[in-house]
Short mmCIF file of C-alpha atoms in Angstrom, two decimals:
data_model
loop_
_atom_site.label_atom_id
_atom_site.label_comp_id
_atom_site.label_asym_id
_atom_site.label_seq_id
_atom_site.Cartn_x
_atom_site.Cartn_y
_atom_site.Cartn_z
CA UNK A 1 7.79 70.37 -35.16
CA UNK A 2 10.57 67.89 -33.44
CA UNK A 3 9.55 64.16 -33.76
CA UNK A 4 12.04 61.23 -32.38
CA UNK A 5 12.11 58.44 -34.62
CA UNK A 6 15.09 55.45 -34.06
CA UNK A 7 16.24 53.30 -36.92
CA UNK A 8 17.14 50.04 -36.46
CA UNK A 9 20.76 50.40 -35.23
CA UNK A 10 19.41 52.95 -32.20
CA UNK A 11 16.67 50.66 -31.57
CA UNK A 12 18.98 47.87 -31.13
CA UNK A 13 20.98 49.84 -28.81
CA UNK A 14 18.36 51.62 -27.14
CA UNK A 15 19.11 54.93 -28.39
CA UNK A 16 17.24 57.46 -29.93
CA UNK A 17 18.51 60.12 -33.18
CA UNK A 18 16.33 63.39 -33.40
CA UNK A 19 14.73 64.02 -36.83
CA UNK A 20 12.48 66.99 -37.94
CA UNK A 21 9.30 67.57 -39.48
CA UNK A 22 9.64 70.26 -42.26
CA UNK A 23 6.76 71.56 -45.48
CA UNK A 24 7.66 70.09 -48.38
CA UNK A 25 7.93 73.17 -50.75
CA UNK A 26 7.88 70.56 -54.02
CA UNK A 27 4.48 69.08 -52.72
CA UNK A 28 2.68 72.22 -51.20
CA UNK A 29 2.84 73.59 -47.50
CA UNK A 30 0.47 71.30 -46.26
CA UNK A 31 2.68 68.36 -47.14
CA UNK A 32 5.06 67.16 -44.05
CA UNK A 33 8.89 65.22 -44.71
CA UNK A 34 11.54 64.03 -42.74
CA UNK A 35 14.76 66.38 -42.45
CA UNK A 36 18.38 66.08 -40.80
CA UNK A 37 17.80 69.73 -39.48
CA UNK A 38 14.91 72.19 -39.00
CA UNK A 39 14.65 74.64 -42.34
CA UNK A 40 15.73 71.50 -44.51
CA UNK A 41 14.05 72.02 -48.33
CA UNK A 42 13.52 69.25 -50.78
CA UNK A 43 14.83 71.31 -53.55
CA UNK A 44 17.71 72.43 -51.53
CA UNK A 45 19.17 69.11 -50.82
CA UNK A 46 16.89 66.18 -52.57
CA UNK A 47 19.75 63.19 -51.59
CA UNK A 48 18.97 64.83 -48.14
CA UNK A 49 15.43 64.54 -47.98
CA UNK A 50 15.61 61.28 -49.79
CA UNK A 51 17.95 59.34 -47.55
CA UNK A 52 16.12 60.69 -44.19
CA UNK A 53 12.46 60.12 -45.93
CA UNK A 54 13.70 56.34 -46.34
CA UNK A 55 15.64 56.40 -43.16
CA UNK A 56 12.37 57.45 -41.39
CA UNK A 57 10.46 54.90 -44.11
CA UNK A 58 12.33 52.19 -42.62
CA UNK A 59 12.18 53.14 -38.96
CA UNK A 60 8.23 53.81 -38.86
CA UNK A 61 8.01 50.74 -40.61
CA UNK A 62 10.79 48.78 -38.70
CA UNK A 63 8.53 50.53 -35.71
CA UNK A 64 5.12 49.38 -36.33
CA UNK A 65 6.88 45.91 -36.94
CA UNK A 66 7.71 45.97 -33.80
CA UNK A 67 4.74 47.02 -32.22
CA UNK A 68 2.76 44.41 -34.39
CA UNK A 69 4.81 41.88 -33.38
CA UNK A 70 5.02 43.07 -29.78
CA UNK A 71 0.93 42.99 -30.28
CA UNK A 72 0.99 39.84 -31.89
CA UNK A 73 3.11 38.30 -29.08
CA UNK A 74 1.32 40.11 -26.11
CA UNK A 75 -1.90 38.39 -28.01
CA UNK A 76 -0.64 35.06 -28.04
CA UNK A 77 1.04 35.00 -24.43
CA UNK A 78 -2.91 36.30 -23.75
CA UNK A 79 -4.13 33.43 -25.58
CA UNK A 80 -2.21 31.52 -24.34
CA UNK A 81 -2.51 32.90 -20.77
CA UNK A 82 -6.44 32.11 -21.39
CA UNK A 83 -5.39 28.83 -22.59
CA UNK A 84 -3.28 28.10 -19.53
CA UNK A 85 -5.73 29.39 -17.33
CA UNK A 86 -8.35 26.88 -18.69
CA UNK A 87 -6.03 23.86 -19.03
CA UNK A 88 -4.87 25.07 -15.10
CA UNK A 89 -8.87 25.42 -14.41
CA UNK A 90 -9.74 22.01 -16.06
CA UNK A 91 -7.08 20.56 -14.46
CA UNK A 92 -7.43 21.35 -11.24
CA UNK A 93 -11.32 20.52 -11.72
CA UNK A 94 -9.53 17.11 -12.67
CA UNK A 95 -7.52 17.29 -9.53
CA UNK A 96 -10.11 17.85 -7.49
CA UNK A 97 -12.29 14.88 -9.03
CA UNK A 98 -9.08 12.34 -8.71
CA UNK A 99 -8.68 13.89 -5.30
CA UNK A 100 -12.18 12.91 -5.08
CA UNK A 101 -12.26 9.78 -6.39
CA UNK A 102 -9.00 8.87 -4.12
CA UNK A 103 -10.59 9.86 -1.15
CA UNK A 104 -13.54 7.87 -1.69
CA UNK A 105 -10.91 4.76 -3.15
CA UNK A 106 -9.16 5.58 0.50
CA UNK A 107 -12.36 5.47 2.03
CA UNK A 108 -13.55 2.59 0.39
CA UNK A 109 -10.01 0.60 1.58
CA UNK A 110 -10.23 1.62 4.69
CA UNK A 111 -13.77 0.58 5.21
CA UNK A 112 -12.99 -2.85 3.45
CA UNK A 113 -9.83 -3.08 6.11
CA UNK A 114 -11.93 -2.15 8.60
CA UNK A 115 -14.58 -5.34 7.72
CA UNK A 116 -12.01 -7.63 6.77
CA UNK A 117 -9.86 -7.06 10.24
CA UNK A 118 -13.55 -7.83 11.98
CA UNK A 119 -13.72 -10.71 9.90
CA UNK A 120 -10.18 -11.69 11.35
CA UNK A 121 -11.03 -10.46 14.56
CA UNK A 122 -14.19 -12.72 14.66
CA UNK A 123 -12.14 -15.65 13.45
CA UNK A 124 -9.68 -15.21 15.58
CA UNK A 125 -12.41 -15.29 18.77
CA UNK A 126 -13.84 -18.32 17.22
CA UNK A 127 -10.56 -20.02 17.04
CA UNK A 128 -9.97 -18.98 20.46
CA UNK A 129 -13.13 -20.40 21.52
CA UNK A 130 -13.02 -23.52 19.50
CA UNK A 131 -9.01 -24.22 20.90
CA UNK A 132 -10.87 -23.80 24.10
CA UNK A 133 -13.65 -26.03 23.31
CA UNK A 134 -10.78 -28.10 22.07
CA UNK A 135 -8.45 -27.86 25.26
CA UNK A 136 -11.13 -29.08 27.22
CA UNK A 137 -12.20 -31.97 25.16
CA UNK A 138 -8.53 -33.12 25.77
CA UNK A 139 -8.53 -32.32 28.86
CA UNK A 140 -11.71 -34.79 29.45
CA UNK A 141 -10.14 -37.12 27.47
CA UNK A 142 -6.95 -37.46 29.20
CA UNK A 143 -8.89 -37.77 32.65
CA UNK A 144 -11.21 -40.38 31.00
CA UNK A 145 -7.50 -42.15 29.66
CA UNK A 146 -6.38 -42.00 32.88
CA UNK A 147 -9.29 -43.26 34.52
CA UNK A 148 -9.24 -45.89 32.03
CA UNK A 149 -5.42 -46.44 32.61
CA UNK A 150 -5.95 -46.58 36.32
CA UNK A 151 -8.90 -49.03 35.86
CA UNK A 152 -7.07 -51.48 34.03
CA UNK A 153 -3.92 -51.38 36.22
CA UNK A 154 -6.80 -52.35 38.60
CA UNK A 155 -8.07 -54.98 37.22
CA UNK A 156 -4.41 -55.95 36.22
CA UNK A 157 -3.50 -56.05 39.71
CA UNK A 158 -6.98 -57.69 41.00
CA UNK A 159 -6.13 -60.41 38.49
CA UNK A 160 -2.80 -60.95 40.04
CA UNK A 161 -4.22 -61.24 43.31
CA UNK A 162 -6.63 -63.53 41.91
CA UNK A 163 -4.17 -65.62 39.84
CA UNK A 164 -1.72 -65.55 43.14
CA UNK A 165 -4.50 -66.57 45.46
CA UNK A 166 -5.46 -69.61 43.33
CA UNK A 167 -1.95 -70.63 43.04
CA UNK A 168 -1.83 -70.35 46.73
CA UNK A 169 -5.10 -72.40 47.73
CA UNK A 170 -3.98 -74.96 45.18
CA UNK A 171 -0.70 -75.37 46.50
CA UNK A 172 -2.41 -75.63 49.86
CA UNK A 173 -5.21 -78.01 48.56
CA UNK A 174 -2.63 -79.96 46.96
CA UNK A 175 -0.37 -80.15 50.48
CA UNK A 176 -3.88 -81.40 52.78
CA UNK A 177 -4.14 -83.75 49.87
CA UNK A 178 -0.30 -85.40 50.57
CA UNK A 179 -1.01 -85.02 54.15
CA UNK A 180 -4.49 -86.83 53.90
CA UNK A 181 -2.81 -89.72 51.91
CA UNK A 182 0.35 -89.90 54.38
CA UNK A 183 -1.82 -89.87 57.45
CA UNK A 184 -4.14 -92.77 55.26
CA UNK A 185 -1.14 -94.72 54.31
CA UNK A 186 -0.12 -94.48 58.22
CA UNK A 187 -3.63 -95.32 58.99
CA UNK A 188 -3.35 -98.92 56.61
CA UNK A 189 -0.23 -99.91 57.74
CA UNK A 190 -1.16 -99.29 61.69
CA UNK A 191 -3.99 -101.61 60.69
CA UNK A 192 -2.21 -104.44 59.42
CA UNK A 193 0.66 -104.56 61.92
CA UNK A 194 -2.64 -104.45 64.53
CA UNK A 195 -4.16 -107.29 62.57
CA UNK A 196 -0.88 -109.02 62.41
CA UNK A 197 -0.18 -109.50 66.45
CA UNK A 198 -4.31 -110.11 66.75
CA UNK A 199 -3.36 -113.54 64.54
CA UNK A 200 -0.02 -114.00 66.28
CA UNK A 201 -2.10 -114.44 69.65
#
């Protein structure tokens, strides 16, 4: 019976050393030991036997070592596969919650934007309206100013007239006056030169 088994050196090398299967004639026929070469006997060559049956020793053991620790690892990475599949599953539950809860944060912005630039658009029509209002109440109070302006160069200029027209019938009042009195005086002295040839006849 031919078996492969690598020791330690040919496993780290990736090689493989043939090794045989042969009855142990010590132990009975039914009993089964490692051998350089087919036909090997324990009694023939015991350093032999002993050297391969540690050689192989080692190597099964060296062997399942590996495969237990190849188990082992394949088992964790699986655990932790499991594990990363969960904390990936949780996750992206939590993504898809804070995706969530952003959308309904961006909805929630935009719907307070969307009432605070009607506010501003409401303000801003009522401060058009009200510099309107406003425009026209200056508007009626510049016409009333200038009616008032133009009414009181009126009366300025009426008063004027008024003040001229007095000065003029006073000046003329006082120049009838002067003439009255010359024409009186003229009057008086005609009468006593008359008076003075009526007693000189």
């Amino acid at each position: 019976m031919h078996h492969l088994f690598p020791d330690s050196n040919d496993l780290r090398r990736g090689l493989h050393r043939d090794y045989y299967v042969v009855g142990d004639s010590a132990y009975g026929a039914t009993d089964k030991m490692l051998a350089p070469y087919p036909g090997c006997d324990l009694n023939a060559d015991q350093d032999a036997f002993n050297f391969f049956q540690s050689q192989g020793r080692i190597c099964i053991e060296q062997t399942f070592g590996i495969m237990a620790t190849l188990v082992a690892e394949n088992g964790k990475d699986l655990i932790q596969r499991a594990s990363q599949q969960r904390y990936d599953s949780v996750v992206q539950r939590g993504d898809v919650a804070a995706l969530s809860r952003s959308r309904d944060v961006a909805h929630a912005a935009a719907a307070k934007a969307r009432e605070s630039k009607n506010k501003a658009m409401a303000a801003k029509r009522s401060a058009e309206k009200a510099a309107e209002e406003a425009k026209k109440v200056a508007e009626e109070q510049q016409r009333l100013g200038d009616l008032a302006t133009a009414a009181a160069e009126a009366e300025r200029a009426s008063r004027v007239r008024a003040e001229e027209e007095k000065r003029a019938a006073a000046e003329k009042l006082e120049e009838e006056r002067r003439r009255v009195q010359l024409l009186t005086e003229q009057i008086a002295r005609l009468a006593l030169e008359k008076k003075e040839q009526d007693r000189l006849q």
